[in-house]
Amino acid sequence: MSKGQVSVEFIVLFLALLVAIVVSTMTPGIFGLNKSVELSSASLAHAALSKVKSNIELLSVSGSGSYKMVYVKSPPSNWEFGNRTIRITGNGFNISTNTSIDLNTGTYTVESLKILSVNLTRNDNNVKITIS
């Protein structure tokens, strides 16, 4: 064997190993991107729902006519509220919670990631939710 032949074989093996490492690390990253986006959207929606619910619970013990404005960041999703339930559904997630007070019935659709202004008004026996 000559020195050049060993060198060529080593380079071919090294390149094959390099290609194998790149392919094995790149493929899960590409297919995992969608799952990461779904997970971060669900986490953001859960935080928004938690913040709105805690403020509704604060209003439930206050007097009629009390008002609270809450700002939350929401992923693209559909908000539904009625009776004592708030539900947020989006791409790959469905989150809901129950409150201790009745809510007015309504829906709101968020087309893209944005900050929502959630207006909460305490009536005699329920909380009115207005999202803008």
PDB file of C-alpha atoms in Angstrom:
ATOM      1  CA  MET A   1       0.000   0.000   0.000  1.00  0.00           C
ATOM      2  CA  SER A   2       1.131   3.432  -0.760  1.00  0.00           C
ATOM      3  CA  LYS A   3       0.741   6.430   1.474  1.00  0.00           C
ATOM      4  CA  GLY A   4      -1.759   8.091  -0.875  1.00  0.00           C
ATOM      5  CA  GLN A   5      -4.116   5.118  -0.827  1.00  0.00           C
ATOM      6  CA  VAL A   6      -4.383   5.117   2.980  1.00  0.00           C
ATOM      7  CA  SER A   7      -5.003   8.823   2.969  1.00  0.00           C
ATOM      8  CA  VAL A   8      -7.840   8.526   0.409  1.00  0.00           C
ATOM      9  CA  GLU A   9      -9.501   5.720   2.370  1.00  0.00           C
ATOM     10  CA  PHE A  10      -9.257   7.735   5.568  1.00  0.00           C
ATOM     11  CA  ILE A  11     -10.790  10.789   3.882  1.00  0.00           C
ATOM     12  CA  VAL A  12     -13.669   8.712   2.452  1.00  0.00           C
ATOM     13  CA  LEU A  13     -14.381   7.154   5.871  1.00  0.00           C
ATOM     14  CA  PHE A  14     -14.164  10.525   7.566  1.00  0.00           C
ATOM     15  CA  LEU A  15     -16.581  12.131   5.077  1.00  0.00           C
ATOM     16  CA  ALA A  16     -18.995   9.201   5.432  1.00  0.00           C
ATOM     17  CA  LEU A  17     -18.941   9.622   9.203  1.00  0.00           C
ATOM     18  CA  LEU A  18     -19.476  13.368   8.862  1.00  0.00           C
ATOM     19  CA  VAL A  19     -22.469  12.867   6.546  1.00  0.00           C
ATOM     20  CA  ALA A  20     -23.945  10.290   8.938  1.00  0.00           C
ATOM     21  CA  ILE A  21     -23.629  12.699  11.873  1.00  0.00           C
ATOM     22  CA  VAL A  22     -25.176  15.600   9.955  1.00  0.00           C
ATOM     23  CA  VAL A  23     -28.115  13.511   8.704  1.00  0.00           C
ATOM     24  CA  SER A  24     -28.783  11.915  12.092  1.00  0.00           C
ATOM     25  CA  THR A  25     -28.845  15.266  13.914  1.00  0.00           C
ATOM     26  CA  MET A  26     -30.663  17.249  11.231  1.00  0.00           C
ATOM     27  CA  THR A  27     -33.616  14.916  10.609  1.00  0.00           C
ATOM     28  CA  PRO A  28     -35.078  14.965  14.156  1.00  0.00           C
ATOM     29  CA  GLY A  29     -34.605  18.728  14.274  1.00  0.00           C
ATOM     30  CA  ILE A  30     -36.629  19.227  11.103  1.00  0.00           C
ATOM     31  CA  PHE A  31     -39.438  16.890  12.148  1.00  0.00           C
ATOM     32  CA  GLY A  32     -39.367  18.176  15.731  1.00  0.00           C
ATOM     33  CA  LEU A  33     -39.849  21.818  14.742  1.00  0.00           C
ATOM     34  CA  ASN A  34     -43.620  21.465  14.327  1.00  0.00           C
ATOM     35  CA  LYS A  35     -43.891  19.776  17.718  1.00  0.00           C
ATOM     36  CA  SER A  36     -41.860  22.570  19.331  1.00  0.00           C
ATOM     37  CA  VAL A  37     -44.163  25.207  17.831  1.00  0.00           C
ATOM     38  CA  GLU A  38     -47.252  23.330  19.074  1.00  0.00           C
ATOM     39  CA  LEU A  39     -45.772  22.980  22.542  1.00  0.00           C
ATOM     40  CA  SER A  40     -44.830  26.654  22.819  1.00  0.00           C
ATOM     41  CA  SER A  41     -48.286  27.717  21.557  1.00  0.00           C
ATOM     42  CA  ALA A  42     -49.967  25.482  24.119  1.00  0.00           C
ATOM     43  CA  SER A  43     -47.766  26.886  26.874  1.00  0.00           C
ATOM     44  CA  LEU A  44     -48.578  30.455  25.861  1.00  0.00           C
ATOM     45  CA  ALA A  45     -52.314  29.679  25.720  1.00  0.00           C
ATOM     46  CA  HIS A  46     -52.168  28.028  29.146  1.00  0.00           C
ATOM     47  CA  ALA A  47     -50.498  31.109  30.642  1.00  0.00           C
ATOM     48  CA  ALA A  48     -53.132  33.395  29.068  1.00  0.00           C
ATOM     49  CA  LEU A  49     -55.977  31.210  30.308  1.00  0.00           C
ATOM     50  CA  SER A  50     -54.508  31.066  33.805  1.00  0.00           C
ATOM     51  CA  LYS A  51     -54.150  34.849  33.983  1.00  0.00           C
ATOM     52  CA  VAL A  52     -57.725  35.442  32.778  1.00  0.00           C
ATOM     53  CA  LYS A  53     -59.128  32.843  35.185  1.00  0.00           C
ATOM     54  CA  SER A  54     -57.314  34.275  38.222  1.00  0.00           C
ATOM     55  CA  ASN A  55     -58.694  37.738  37.424  1.00  0.00           C
ATOM     56  CA  ILE A  56     -62.220  36.334  36.983  1.00  0.00           C
ATOM     57  CA  GLU A  57     -61.911  34.685  40.390  1.00  0.00           C
ATOM     58  CA  LEU A  58     -60.867  38.052  41.875  1.00  0.00           C
ATOM     59  CA  LEU A  59     -63.919  39.718  40.323  1.00  0.00           C
ATOM     60  CA  SER A  60     -66.248  36.964  41.553  1.00  0.00           C
ATOM     61  CA  VAL A  61     -65.817  38.168  45.161  1.00  0.00           C
ATOM     62  CA  SER A  62     -66.156  41.874  44.328  1.00  0.00           C
ATOM     63  CA  GLY A  63     -69.302  43.918  44.016  1.00  0.00           C
ATOM     64  CA  SER A  64     -71.536  44.367  41.007  1.00  0.00           C
ATOM     65  CA  GLY A  65     -70.187  46.885  38.509  1.00  0.00           C
ATOM     66  CA  SER A  66     -66.533  46.095  39.222  1.00  0.00           C
ATOM     67  CA  TYR A  67     -64.311  46.203  36.155  1.00  0.00           C
ATOM     68  CA  LYS A  68     -60.900  44.793  35.310  1.00  0.00           C
ATOM     69  CA  MET A  69     -58.798  44.953  32.153  1.00  0.00           C
ATOM     70  CA  VAL A  70     -56.239  42.195  31.573  1.00  0.00           C
ATOM     71  CA  TYR A  71     -53.619  42.036  28.832  1.00  0.00           C
ATOM     72  CA  VAL A  72     -52.560  38.557  27.668  1.00  0.00           C
ATOM     73  CA  LYS A  73     -50.450  37.281  24.796  1.00  0.00           C
ATOM     74  CA  SER A  74     -52.343  34.663  22.800  1.00  0.00           C
ATOM     75  CA  PRO A  75     -51.230  32.304  20.022  1.00  0.00           C
ATOM     76  CA  PRO A  76     -53.502  31.704  17.005  1.00  0.00           C
ATOM     77  CA  SER A  77     -56.539  30.091  18.629  1.00  0.00           C
ATOM     78  CA  ASN A  78     -60.274  30.144  19.271  1.00  0.00           C
ATOM     79  CA  TRP A  79     -61.522  31.362  22.649  1.00  0.00           C
ATOM     80  CA  GLU A  80     -64.936  30.130  23.815  1.00  0.00           C
ATOM     81  CA  PHE A  81     -66.571  31.024  27.084  1.00  0.00           C
ATOM     82  CA  GLY A  82     -69.962  30.335  28.574  1.00  0.00           C
ATOM     83  CA  ASN A  83     -71.635  28.996  31.724  1.00  0.00           C
ATOM     84  CA  ARG A  84     -68.580  28.457  33.934  1.00  0.00           C
ATOM     85  CA  THR A  85     -66.120  27.215  31.311  1.00  0.00           C
ATOM     86  CA  ILE A  86     -63.373  28.902  29.288  1.00  0.00           C
ATOM     87  CA  ARG A  87     -61.863  26.883  26.428  1.00  0.00           C
ATOM     88  CA  ILE A  88     -58.953  27.717  24.130  1.00  0.00           C
ATOM     89  CA  THR A  89     -58.382  25.532  21.063  1.00  0.00           C
ATOM     90  CA  GLY A  90     -55.574  25.925  18.579  1.00  0.00           C
ATOM     91  CA  ASN A  91     -53.136  24.043  16.399  1.00  0.00           C
ATOM     92  CA  GLY A  92     -52.402  20.878  18.396  1.00  0.00           C
ATOM     93  CA  PHE A  93     -53.869  21.931  21.759  1.00  0.00           C
ATOM     94  CA  ASN A  94     -57.191  22.148  23.569  1.00  0.00           C
ATOM     95  CA  ILE A  95     -57.142  23.779  27.015  1.00  0.00           C
ATOM     96  CA  SER A  96     -60.130  24.454  29.240  1.00  0.00           C
ATOM     97  CA  THR A  97     -60.878  25.506  32.809  1.00  0.00           C
ATOM     98  CA  ASN A  98     -63.880  26.033  35.059  1.00  0.00           C
ATOM     99  CA  THR A  99     -64.577  29.118  37.141  1.00  0.00           C
ATOM    100  CA  SER A 100     -66.584  29.618  40.320  1.00  0.00           C
ATOM    101  CA  ILE A 101     -68.931  32.159  38.696  1.00  0.00           C
ATOM    102  CA  ASP A 102     -71.106  32.124  35.586  1.00  0.00           C
ATOM    103  CA  LEU A 103     -69.720  33.754  32.450  1.00  0.00           C
ATOM    104  CA  ASN A 104     -71.511  35.352  29.537  1.00  0.00           C
ATOM    105  CA  THR A 105     -71.491  33.226  26.364  1.00  0.00           C
ATOM    106  CA  GLY A 106     -69.179  34.244  23.543  1.00  0.00           C
ATOM    107  CA  THR A 107     -66.383  33.329  21.163  1.00  0.00           C
ATOM    108  CA  TYR A 108     -63.318  35.099  19.831  1.00  0.00           C
ATOM    109  CA  THR A 109     -60.848  34.049  17.130  1.00  0.00           C
ATOM    110  CA  VAL A 110     -57.181  35.051  17.197  1.00  0.00           C
ATOM    111  CA  GLU A 111     -55.640  34.872  13.707  1.00  0.00           C
ATOM    112  CA  SER A 112     -51.977  35.392  14.653  1.00  0.00           C
ATOM    113  CA  LEU A 113     -49.829  35.856  17.735  1.00  0.00           C
ATOM    114  CA  LYS A 114     -51.011  39.055  19.407  1.00  0.00           C
ATOM    115  CA  ILE A 115     -51.666  40.762  22.711  1.00  0.00           C
ATOM    116  CA  LEU A 116     -55.347  40.698  23.656  1.00  0.00           C
ATOM    117  CA  SER A 117     -57.155  43.206  25.815  1.00  0.00           C
ATOM    118  CA  VAL A 118     -59.611  41.184  27.925  1.00  0.00           C
ATOM    119  CA  ASN A 119     -62.229  43.350  29.622  1.00  0.00           C
ATOM    120  CA  LEU A 120     -63.959  41.732  32.602  1.00  0.00           C
ATOM    121  CA  THR A 121     -67.100  43.312  34.091  1.00  0.00           C
ATOM    122  CA  ARG A 122     -68.852  41.947  37.156  1.00  0.00           C
ATOM    123  CA  ASN A 123     -72.649  41.934  36.844  1.00  0.00           C
ATOM    124  CA  ASP A 124     -75.160  40.835  39.476  1.00  0.00           C
ATOM    125  CA  ASN A 125     -74.691  37.096  38.953  1.00  0.00           C
ATOM    126  CA  ASN A 126     -72.060  36.688  36.236  1.00  0.00           C
ATOM    127  CA  VAL A 127     -68.899  38.116  34.691  1.00  0.00           C
ATOM    128  CA  LYS A 128     -69.081  39.628  31.212  1.00  0.00           C
ATOM    129  CA  ILE A 129     -65.989  38.992  29.059  1.00  0.00           C
ATOM    130  CA  THR A 130     -65.162  41.237  26.115  1.00  0.00           C
ATOM    131  CA  ILE A 131     -62.009  40.585  24.091  1.00  0.00           C
ATOM    132  CA  SER A 132     -60.534  43.157  21.718  1.00  0.00           C
TER     133      SER A 132
END
